Short mmCIF file of C-alpha atoms and ligand atoms in Angstrom, two decimals:
data_model
loop_
_atom_site.label_atom_id
_atom_site.label_comp_id
_atom_site.label_asym_id
_atom_site.label_seq_id
_atom_site.Cartn_x
_atom_site.Cartn_y
_atom_site.Cartn_z
CA MET X 1 12.87 -9.08 -24.51
CA ILE X 2 14.34 -6.72 -26.91
CA ASN X 3 18.72 -6.75 -26.39
CA GLY X 4 17.86 -8.97 -23.49
CA ILE X 5 15.36 -6.35 -22.13
CA LYS X 6 12.25 -7.05 -20.76
CA LEU X 7 9.27 -4.67 -21.09
CA ALA X 8 7.01 -4.37 -18.49
CA PRO X 9 3.91 -2.19 -18.81
CA SER X 10 2.66 -0.88 -16.11
CA ILE X 11 -1.42 -0.56 -15.93
CA LEU X 12 -1.85 2.37 -14.12
CA SER X 13 -2.56 4.35 -16.69
CA ALA X 14 -4.25 2.39 -18.78
CA ASP X 15 -8.28 2.25 -19.40
CA PHE X 16 -9.62 -0.24 -16.04
CA ALA X 17 -12.54 -0.42 -18.40
CA ARG X 18 -11.30 -2.24 -20.97
CA LEU X 19 -8.31 -3.46 -18.69
CA GLY X 20 -8.63 -7.33 -20.19
CA GLU X 21 -8.54 -6.44 -23.30
CA LEU X 22 -5.70 -3.29 -23.29
CA VAL X 23 -3.72 -6.64 -21.17
CA ARG X 24 -3.91 -8.82 -24.36
CA GLU X 25 -2.86 -6.00 -26.01
CA ALA X 26 -0.16 -5.32 -24.44
CA GLU X 27 0.95 -9.18 -23.92
CA ALA X 28 0.28 -9.32 -27.49
CA ALA X 29 2.73 -6.40 -28.30
CA GLY X 30 5.73 -8.68 -27.12
CA ALA X 31 5.26 -7.66 -23.25
CA ASP X 32 7.53 -9.78 -20.64
CA TYR X 33 5.45 -8.97 -16.95
CA ILE X 34 2.32 -6.69 -17.13
CA HIS X 35 4.10 -4.17 -13.98
CA ILE X 36 0.88 -4.07 -11.23
CA ASP X 37 1.03 -1.14 -8.54
CA VAL X 38 -0.70 -1.64 -5.70
CA MET X 39 -1.07 2.13 -3.39
CA ASP X 40 -2.33 1.80 0.35
CA GLY X 41 -2.75 5.89 0.82
CA ARG X 42 -0.36 5.70 3.39
CA PHE X 43 3.08 4.39 2.04
CA VAL X 44 2.72 6.06 -0.52
CA PRO X 45 -0.42 8.96 -0.61
CA VAL X 46 -3.48 7.89 -3.26
CA ILE X 47 -4.90 4.42 -3.09
CA SER X 48 -5.06 2.92 -6.45
CA MET X 49 -6.06 -1.13 -6.81
CA GLY X 50 -5.67 -4.24 -4.81
CA THR X 51 -5.95 -8.56 -5.26
CA PRO X 52 -9.49 -8.11 -7.27
CA ILE X 53 -7.38 -6.57 -10.67
CA VAL X 54 -4.71 -8.88 -10.23
CA GLU X 55 -6.95 -11.89 -9.59
CA ALA X 56 -9.25 -10.34 -12.55
CA VAL X 57 -5.78 -9.75 -15.31
CA ARG X 58 -4.66 -13.09 -14.10
CA ARG X 59 -7.63 -14.42 -15.95
CA VAL X 60 -6.31 -13.34 -18.63
CA THR X 61 -2.92 -13.19 -19.26
CA GLY X 62 -0.25 -16.09 -17.95
CA LEU X 63 2.15 -13.55 -18.47
CA THR X 64 4.88 -12.95 -15.33
CA LEU X 65 2.57 -10.61 -12.98
CA ASP X 66 5.46 -8.27 -11.32
CA ILE X 67 3.39 -7.55 -7.71
CA HIS X 68 5.22 -3.73 -7.08
CA LEU X 69 3.79 -2.92 -3.39
CA MET X 70 3.73 0.48 -1.96
CA ILE X 71 1.99 0.01 1.05
CA GLU X 72 3.20 -0.24 4.72
CA GLU X 73 3.45 -3.59 6.09
CA PRO X 74 3.68 -5.26 3.52
CA GLU X 75 4.75 -8.85 5.29
CA ARG X 76 0.74 -8.94 6.52
CA HIS X 77 -0.04 -8.90 2.93
CA ILE X 78 2.42 -10.45 0.70
CA GLY X 79 0.83 -14.20 0.93
CA ALA X 80 -2.42 -13.01 -0.32
CA PHE X 81 -1.16 -11.55 -3.20
CA MET X 82 0.89 -14.79 -4.25
CA ASP X 83 -2.72 -16.34 -3.63
CA ALA X 84 -4.13 -14.21 -6.08
CA GLY X 85 -1.60 -14.47 -8.55
CA GLY X 86 1.65 -12.28 -8.14
CA ASP X 87 4.64 -13.57 -8.88
CA ILE X 88 6.99 -11.73 -8.93
CA ILE X 89 6.42 -10.23 -5.03
CA ASN X 90 8.18 -6.42 -4.74
CA VAL X 91 8.53 -4.71 -1.47
CA HIS X 92 9.97 -1.65 -0.57
CA VAL X 93 12.97 -1.47 1.73
CA GLU X 94 11.27 1.87 4.12
CA ALA X 95 8.09 -0.09 4.32
CA THR X 96 9.72 -2.74 6.20
CA ARG X 97 12.25 -4.39 8.89
CA HIS X 98 12.44 -7.46 7.46
CA LEU X 99 13.18 -8.01 4.06
CA HIS X 100 15.17 -10.62 4.41
CA ARG X 101 12.00 -12.86 6.34
CA MET X 102 9.28 -12.02 3.40
CA ALA X 103 12.07 -12.58 0.80
CA ARG X 104 12.72 -15.95 1.82
CA GLU X 105 8.92 -16.62 2.37
CA VAL X 106 8.21 -15.08 -0.90
CA ARG X 107 10.85 -18.09 -2.20
CA GLY X 108 9.84 -20.50 -0.13
CA ARG X 109 6.17 -20.55 -2.51
CA GLU X 110 7.79 -20.94 -5.11
CA LYS X 111 7.76 -16.87 -6.31
CA LEU X 112 10.36 -14.66 -7.38
CA ALA X 113 11.19 -11.82 -4.22
CA GLY X 114 11.90 -8.69 -5.41
CA ALA X 115 12.99 -5.41 -3.22
CA CYS X 116 12.71 -1.57 -4.58
CA ILE X 117 14.07 1.76 -3.36
CA ASN X 118 12.92 5.02 -3.27
CA PRO X 119 15.45 7.76 -5.41
CA GLY X 120 16.60 9.37 -1.92
CA THR X 121 17.55 5.48 -0.74
CA PRO X 122 21.00 4.28 -1.34
CA VAL X 123 21.91 1.65 -2.74
CA SER X 124 23.91 -0.02 0.27
CA ALA X 125 20.23 -0.53 1.86
CA LEU X 126 20.17 -3.69 -0.34
CA GLU X 127 23.59 -5.07 -1.16
CA SER X 128 23.86 -7.14 1.20
CA LEU X 129 21.36 -9.10 1.05
CA LEU X 130 21.20 -9.12 -2.80
CA PRO X 131 21.57 -12.87 -2.86
CA GLU X 132 18.19 -13.77 -1.28
CA LEU X 133 16.40 -11.19 -4.13
CA ASP X 134 15.98 -12.86 -7.61
CA GLN X 135 14.83 -8.54 -8.98
CA VAL X 136 15.92 -5.15 -7.96
CA ILE X 137 13.72 -1.78 -8.34
CA VAL X 138 15.61 1.62 -8.66
CA MET X 139 12.80 3.68 -8.73
CA GLY X 140 12.88 6.56 -11.47
CA VAL X 141 10.12 8.42 -9.60
CA ASN X 142 8.74 8.73 -6.05
CA PRO X 143 6.16 5.99 -6.36
CA GLY X 144 2.23 7.51 -6.72
CA TRP X 145 1.60 8.33 -10.34
CA SER X 146 2.53 7.37 -13.67
CA GLY X 147 3.63 9.76 -15.86
CA GLN X 148 6.04 11.33 -13.97
CA LYS X 149 9.28 12.15 -15.67
CA LEU X 150 12.55 10.41 -14.20
CA ILE X 151 14.90 11.92 -12.09
CA GLU X 152 18.11 11.39 -13.55
CA GLY X 153 19.55 11.34 -10.78
CA THR X 154 18.51 7.89 -10.39
CA LEU X 155 20.29 6.32 -13.44
CA PRO X 156 24.17 6.48 -11.31
CA LYS X 157 22.41 4.15 -9.09
CA VAL X 158 21.50 1.40 -11.62
CA ARG X 159 24.82 1.41 -12.51
CA ARG X 160 25.75 0.78 -8.99
CA VAL X 161 23.97 -1.71 -8.50
CA ARG X 162 24.22 -4.14 -12.30
CA GLU X 163 27.98 -3.59 -10.77
CA MET X 164 27.30 -5.11 -7.01
CA ILE X 165 25.35 -8.05 -8.97
CA ASP X 166 28.31 -8.80 -11.48
CA GLY X 167 30.10 -8.85 -8.87
CA ALA X 168 29.19 -11.16 -6.60
CA GLY X 169 28.07 -13.05 -10.02
CA LEU X 170 24.34 -12.52 -9.16
CA ALA X 171 21.12 -12.88 -11.99
CA THR X 172 18.90 -10.73 -9.97
CA GLY X 173 17.54 -8.18 -12.20
CA VAL X 174 17.58 -5.10 -12.35
CA GLU X 175 14.35 -2.94 -12.93
CA VAL X 176 13.46 0.09 -13.56
CA ASP X 177 10.13 2.23 -13.11
CA GLY X 178 9.18 5.16 -13.27
CA GLY X 179 9.67 7.61 -16.12
CA VAL X 180 10.38 5.49 -18.74
CA THR X 181 10.10 7.10 -22.08
CA VAL X 182 11.17 5.90 -25.71
CA GLU X 183 13.66 8.66 -25.85
CA ASN X 184 15.66 7.61 -21.92
CA ALA X 185 14.59 3.69 -22.89
CA PRO X 186 18.16 2.61 -23.94
CA VAL X 187 19.89 4.82 -21.09
CA CYS X 188 18.41 3.10 -18.64
CA ALA X 189 19.86 -0.44 -20.56
CA ALA X 190 22.70 1.22 -20.77
CA ALA X 191 23.18 1.65 -17.19
CA GLY X 192 22.32 -2.74 -16.67
CA ALA X 193 19.33 -2.55 -16.50
CA ASN X 194 17.52 -6.07 -17.45
CA VAL X 195 14.23 -4.33 -16.93
CA LEU X 196 11.46 -1.73 -18.34
CA VAL X 197 8.10 -0.89 -16.17
CA ALA X 198 6.18 1.54 -18.76
CA ALA X 199 2.54 2.93 -18.17
CA SER X 200 1.94 5.95 -19.76
CA ALA X 201 4.63 5.35 -22.59
CA VAL X 202 2.46 2.15 -23.30
CA PHE X 203 -1.08 3.07 -22.44
CA ASN X 204 -1.30 6.29 -23.19
CA PRO X 205 -3.93 8.53 -21.42
CA PRO X 206 -6.61 10.40 -23.45
CA PRO X 207 -5.15 12.48 -25.10
CA ALA X 208 -3.19 10.49 -26.89
CA ASP X 209 -4.24 8.75 -28.78
CA ALA X 210 -1.40 5.65 -30.18
CA SER X 211 -2.33 2.06 -30.14
CA VAL X 212 -0.76 -0.05 -27.10
CA ALA X 213 1.13 -1.93 -30.10
CA GLU X 214 2.22 0.97 -31.15
CA ASN X 215 3.78 2.47 -28.49
CA MET X 216 5.05 -0.99 -27.38
CA ALA X 217 7.10 -1.36 -30.99
CA ARG X 218 8.53 1.76 -30.70
CA LEU X 219 9.56 1.72 -27.16
CA LYS X 220 11.12 -1.81 -28.94
CA GLU X 221 12.92 -0.20 -31.91
CA ALA X 222 14.31 2.33 -28.85
CA LEU X 223 16.26 -0.53 -27.61
CA ALA X 224 17.04 -2.17 -30.47
CA ALA X 225 18.65 0.85 -31.60
CA GLY X 226 20.43 1.15 -28.40
CA ALA X 227 22.13 4.49 -26.54
CA LYS X 228 22.92 6.91 -28.67
C1 LIG R 301 4.59 4.63 -9.83
C2 LIG R 301 4.68 3.48 -10.76
C3 LIG R 301 5.60 3.20 -11.95
C4 LIG R 301 4.19 4.39 -12.39
C5 LIG R 301 5.42 4.40 -13.95
O1 LIG R 301 4.77 4.43 -8.53
O2 LIG R 301 5.56 2.83 -9.41
O3 LIG R 301 5.35 1.84 -12.03
O4 LIG R 301 3.41 3.16 -13.33
O5 LIG R 301 4.11 4.74 -14.75
P1 LIG R 301 4.65 5.84 -15.56
O6 LIG R 301 6.00 5.12 -16.65
O7 LIG R 301 4.50 6.77 -16.23
O8 LIG R 301 6.05 6.81 -15.41
ZN1 LIG R 302 5.37 -0.02 -9.95
#
Protein backbone atom coordinates (compact mmCIF):
# COMPACT_ATOMS: atom_id res chain seq x y z
CA MET A 1 0.00 0.00 0.00
CA ILE A 2 1.42 3.38 -1.06
CA ASN A 3 -0.23 6.61 0.10
CA GLY A 4 -3.27 4.53 1.05
CA ILE A 5 -3.50 3.02 -2.43
CA LYS A 6 -3.54 -0.74 -2.93
CA LEU A 7 -2.13 -2.40 -6.04
CA ALA A 8 -3.96 -5.34 -7.57
CA PRO A 9 -1.95 -6.97 -10.35
CA SER A 10 -4.24 -8.75 -12.81
CA ILE A 11 -2.92 -12.09 -14.03
CA LEU A 12 -4.70 -11.67 -17.36
CA SER A 13 -1.41 -10.45 -18.86
CA ALA A 14 0.78 -13.01 -17.11
CA ASP A 15 2.51 -15.89 -18.87
CA PHE A 16 0.22 -18.70 -17.72
CA ALA A 17 3.00 -21.24 -18.13
CA ARG A 18 4.77 -19.42 -15.26
CA LEU A 19 1.70 -18.37 -13.28
CA GLY A 20 2.74 -19.50 -9.79
CA GLU A 21 6.18 -17.96 -10.09
CA LEU A 22 4.80 -14.63 -11.36
CA VAL A 23 2.17 -14.42 -8.62
CA ARG A 24 4.92 -14.96 -6.04
CA GLU A 25 6.99 -12.25 -7.69
CA ALA A 26 4.06 -9.85 -7.53
CA GLU A 27 3.53 -10.67 -3.85
CA ALA A 28 7.23 -10.15 -3.08
CA ALA A 29 7.08 -6.82 -4.91
CA GLY A 30 4.30 -5.56 -2.64
CA ALA A 31 1.04 -6.50 -4.38
CA ASP A 32 -1.98 -6.11 -2.09
CA TYR A 33 -4.48 -8.19 -4.08
CA ILE A 34 -4.23 -10.59 -7.00
CA HIS A 35 -6.97 -9.68 -9.49
CA ILE A 36 -8.41 -12.59 -11.48
CA ASP A 37 -10.44 -11.81 -14.61
CA VAL A 38 -13.10 -14.40 -15.36
CA MET A 39 -14.72 -14.04 -18.80
CA ASP A 40 -17.40 -16.27 -20.26
CA GLY A 41 -17.51 -15.41 -23.96
CA ARG A 42 -21.02 -14.00 -23.50
CA PHE A 43 -20.91 -11.00 -21.17
CA VAL A 44 -17.65 -10.17 -22.96
CA PRO A 45 -16.61 -11.59 -26.33
CA VAL A 46 -13.76 -13.75 -25.05
CA ILE A 47 -13.25 -16.63 -22.63
CA SER A 48 -10.42 -16.39 -20.09
CA MET A 49 -10.27 -18.55 -16.97
CA GLY A 50 -12.35 -20.18 -14.27
CA THR A 51 -12.23 -21.82 -10.85
CA PRO A 52 -9.20 -24.11 -11.51
CA ILE A 53 -7.01 -21.03 -11.95
CA VAL A 54 -8.41 -19.46 -8.78
CA GLU A 55 -7.60 -22.68 -6.89
CA ALA A 56 -4.08 -22.73 -8.36
CA VAL A 57 -3.40 -19.11 -7.40
CA ARG A 58 -4.86 -19.76 -3.93
CA ARG A 59 -2.24 -22.46 -3.43
CA VAL A 60 0.69 -20.11 -4.05
CA THR A 61 -0.32 -16.94 -2.21
CA GLY A 62 -2.04 -15.74 0.93
CA LEU A 63 -2.93 -12.41 -0.70
CA THR A 64 -6.54 -11.34 -1.10
CA LEU A 65 -7.92 -12.79 -4.34
CA ASP A 66 -10.04 -10.19 -6.11
CA ILE A 67 -12.34 -12.11 -8.45
CA HIS A 68 -13.76 -10.07 -11.33
CA LEU A 69 -16.66 -11.96 -12.86
CA MET A 70 -17.34 -10.77 -16.40
CA ILE A 71 -20.02 -13.40 -16.86
CA GLU A 72 -23.75 -13.63 -17.48
CA GLU A 73 -25.89 -14.96 -14.63
CA PRO A 74 -23.15 -14.56 -12.03
CA GLU A 75 -25.59 -15.74 -9.36
CA ARG A 76 -25.09 -19.28 -10.69
CA HIS A 77 -21.35 -19.20 -10.09
CA ILE A 78 -20.45 -17.01 -7.12
CA GLY A 79 -20.54 -19.98 -4.73
CA ALA A 80 -18.00 -21.89 -6.80
CA PHE A 81 -15.63 -18.93 -6.89
CA MET A 82 -15.88 -18.53 -3.13
CA ASP A 83 -15.25 -22.27 -2.70
CA ALA A 84 -12.21 -21.98 -4.97
CA GLY A 85 -10.64 -19.42 -2.64
CA GLY A 86 -11.89 -16.05 -3.89
CA ASP A 87 -11.98 -13.34 -1.22
CA ILE A 88 -13.67 -10.41 -2.99
CA ILE A 89 -16.41 -11.45 -5.39
CA ASN A 90 -17.14 -8.70 -7.92
CA VAL A 91 -20.12 -8.93 -10.27
CA HIS A 92 -21.23 -6.55 -12.99
CA VAL A 93 -24.43 -4.63 -12.38
CA GLU A 94 -25.17 -5.07 -16.11
CA ALA A 95 -25.10 -8.87 -15.76
CA THR A 96 -27.61 -9.44 -13.00
CA ARG A 97 -31.03 -8.34 -11.81
CA HIS A 98 -30.20 -9.43 -8.29
CA LEU A 99 -27.17 -7.52 -7.08
CA HIS A 100 -28.57 -7.07 -3.59
CA ARG A 101 -29.25 -10.77 -3.11
CA MET A 102 -25.78 -11.69 -4.34
CA ALA A 103 -24.05 -9.17 -2.10
CA ARG A 104 -25.96 -10.63 0.87
CA GLU A 105 -24.95 -14.16 -0.14
CA VAL A 106 -21.28 -13.21 -0.43
CA ARG A 107 -21.21 -11.36 2.89
CA GLY A 108 -23.13 -14.21 4.46
CA ARG A 109 -20.10 -16.36 3.75
CA GLU A 110 -17.81 -13.75 5.31
CA LYS A 111 -16.36 -12.80 1.97
CA LEU A 112 -16.33 -9.31 0.48
CA ALA A 113 -18.91 -8.18 -2.07
CA GLY A 114 -18.02 -5.97 -5.02
CA ALA A 115 -19.98 -4.47 -7.90
CA CYS A 116 -18.55 -3.31 -11.22
CA ILE A 117 -19.83 -0.75 -13.69
CA ASN A 118 -18.89 -0.61 -17.36
CA PRO A 119 -17.86 2.71 -18.92
CA GLY A 120 -21.40 3.27 -20.21
CA THR A 121 -23.16 2.53 -16.92
CA PRO A 122 -23.95 5.47 -14.62
CA VAL A 123 -22.87 5.42 -10.98
CA SER A 124 -26.50 5.84 -9.96
CA ALA A 125 -26.97 2.15 -10.89
CA LEU A 126 -25.44 1.15 -7.58
CA GLU A 127 -25.97 4.18 -5.38
CA SER A 128 -28.77 2.68 -3.30
CA LEU A 129 -26.79 -0.51 -2.67
CA LEU A 130 -23.52 1.04 -1.49
CA PRO A 131 -24.08 0.00 2.16
CA GLU A 132 -24.30 -3.61 0.96
CA LEU A 133 -20.98 -3.43 -0.90
CA ASP A 134 -17.37 -3.67 0.22
CA GLN A 135 -16.01 -2.46 -3.09
CA VAL A 136 -17.06 -0.72 -6.29
CA ILE A 137 -15.09 -1.30 -9.49
CA VAL A 138 -15.25 1.51 -11.99
CA MET A 139 -14.12 0.08 -15.31
CA GLY A 140 -11.63 2.32 -17.08
CA VAL A 141 -12.04 0.34 -20.32
CA ASN A 142 -14.68 -1.83 -21.93
CA PRO A 143 -14.03 -5.21 -20.33
CA GLY A 144 -12.60 -8.09 -22.33
CA TRP A 145 -8.90 -7.45 -22.81
CA SER A 146 -5.87 -6.13 -21.04
CA GLY A 147 -3.64 -3.53 -22.68
CA GLN A 148 -6.38 -1.06 -23.62
CA LYS A 149 -6.17 2.69 -23.12
CA LEU A 150 -7.96 4.29 -20.15
CA ILE A 151 -11.17 6.05 -21.20
CA GLU A 152 -10.68 9.48 -19.62
CA GLY A 153 -14.43 10.01 -19.29
CA THR A 154 -14.53 7.30 -16.62
CA LEU A 155 -12.51 9.39 -14.13
CA PRO A 156 -15.40 11.73 -13.25
CA LYS A 157 -17.32 8.56 -12.33
CA VAL A 158 -14.54 7.60 -9.93
CA ARG A 159 -14.84 11.04 -8.31
CA ARG A 160 -18.62 10.70 -8.09
CA VAL A 161 -18.47 7.24 -6.49
CA ARG A 162 -15.90 8.50 -3.99
CA GLU A 163 -18.14 11.45 -3.10
CA MET A 164 -21.14 9.17 -2.63
CA ILE A 165 -19.18 6.79 -0.38
CA ASP A 166 -17.58 9.51 1.71
CA GLY A 167 -20.84 11.45 1.88
CA ALA A 168 -22.59 8.40 3.29
CA GLY A 169 -19.77 7.76 5.77
CA LEU A 170 -19.06 4.33 4.27
CA ALA A 171 -15.76 2.46 4.03
CA THR A 172 -16.51 0.91 0.62
CA GLY A 173 -13.39 0.60 -1.55
CA VAL A 174 -13.13 2.20 -4.99
CA GLU A 175 -11.16 0.24 -7.56
CA VAL A 176 -10.23 1.39 -11.05
CA ASP A 177 -9.79 -1.48 -13.50
CA GLY A 178 -8.44 -1.16 -17.03
CA GLY A 179 -5.91 1.11 -18.65
CA VAL A 180 -3.95 1.92 -15.48
CA THR A 181 -0.36 2.92 -16.25
CA VAL A 182 2.57 4.48 -14.41
CA GLU A 183 1.55 7.79 -15.97
CA ASN A 184 -2.12 7.81 -14.97
CA ALA A 185 -2.04 5.81 -11.70
CA PRO A 186 -1.61 8.99 -9.58
CA VAL A 187 -4.48 10.63 -11.47
CA CYS A 188 -6.77 7.67 -10.71
CA ALA A 189 -5.74 7.88 -7.06
CA ALA A 190 -6.38 11.63 -6.97
CA ALA A 191 -9.85 11.00 -8.41
CA GLY A 192 -10.63 8.87 -5.37
CA ALA A 193 -9.59 5.31 -6.18
CA ASN A 194 -7.95 3.36 -3.37
CA VAL A 195 -7.31 0.17 -5.36
CA LEU A 196 -5.69 0.10 -8.79
CA VAL A 197 -5.75 -2.96 -11.01
CA ALA A 198 -2.92 -3.35 -13.50
CA ALA A 199 -2.33 -6.24 -15.88
CA SER A 200 -0.04 -5.07 -18.68
CA ALA A 201 1.64 -2.44 -16.48
CA VAL A 202 2.78 -5.23 -14.13
CA PHE A 203 3.14 -8.41 -16.17
CA ASN A 204 4.38 -6.56 -19.19
CA PRO A 205 3.80 -9.05 -21.97
CA PRO A 206 6.38 -9.32 -24.79
CA PRO A 207 8.10 -7.52 -26.45
CA ALA A 208 8.68 -5.47 -23.28
CA ASP A 209 10.92 -7.27 -20.83
CA ALA A 210 10.98 -5.43 -17.48
CA SER A 211 10.53 -7.68 -14.46
CA VAL A 212 7.43 -7.71 -12.28
CA ALA A 213 9.53 -6.22 -9.49
CA GLU A 214 10.68 -3.34 -11.72
CA ASN A 215 7.16 -2.66 -12.95
CA MET A 216 5.72 -2.70 -9.45
CA ALA A 217 8.48 -0.39 -8.23
CA ARG A 218 7.68 2.12 -10.98
CA LEU A 219 3.98 2.10 -10.09
CA LYS A 220 4.79 2.58 -6.41
CA GLU A 221 7.19 5.44 -7.13
CA ALA A 222 4.55 7.17 -9.24
CA LEU A 223 1.96 6.80 -6.48
CA ALA A 224 4.38 8.03 -3.85
CA ALA A 225 5.07 11.13 -5.97
CA GLY A 226 1.34 11.77 -6.45
CA ALA A 227 -0.57 13.45 -9.27
CA LYS A 228 1.22 16.30 -11.02
C1 LIG B 1 -10.43 -6.04 -18.50
C2 LIG B 1 -10.04 -6.66 -17.18
C3 LIG B 1 -8.91 -5.94 -16.56
C4 LIG B 1 -7.63 -6.08 -17.35
C5 LIG B 1 -6.74 -4.90 -17.09
O1 LIG B 1 -11.54 -6.65 -19.00
O2 LIG B 1 -11.12 -6.62 -16.28
O3 LIG B 1 -8.71 -6.39 -15.22
O4 LIG B 1 -6.93 -7.26 -17.01
O5 LIG B 1 -5.70 -4.89 -18.01
P1 LIG B 1 -4.78 -3.62 -18.21
O6 LIG B 1 -4.27 -3.24 -16.84
O7 LIG B 1 -3.68 -4.08 -19.11
O8 LIG B 1 -5.62 -2.55 -18.80
ZN1 LIG C 1 -10.63 -6.97 -14.15
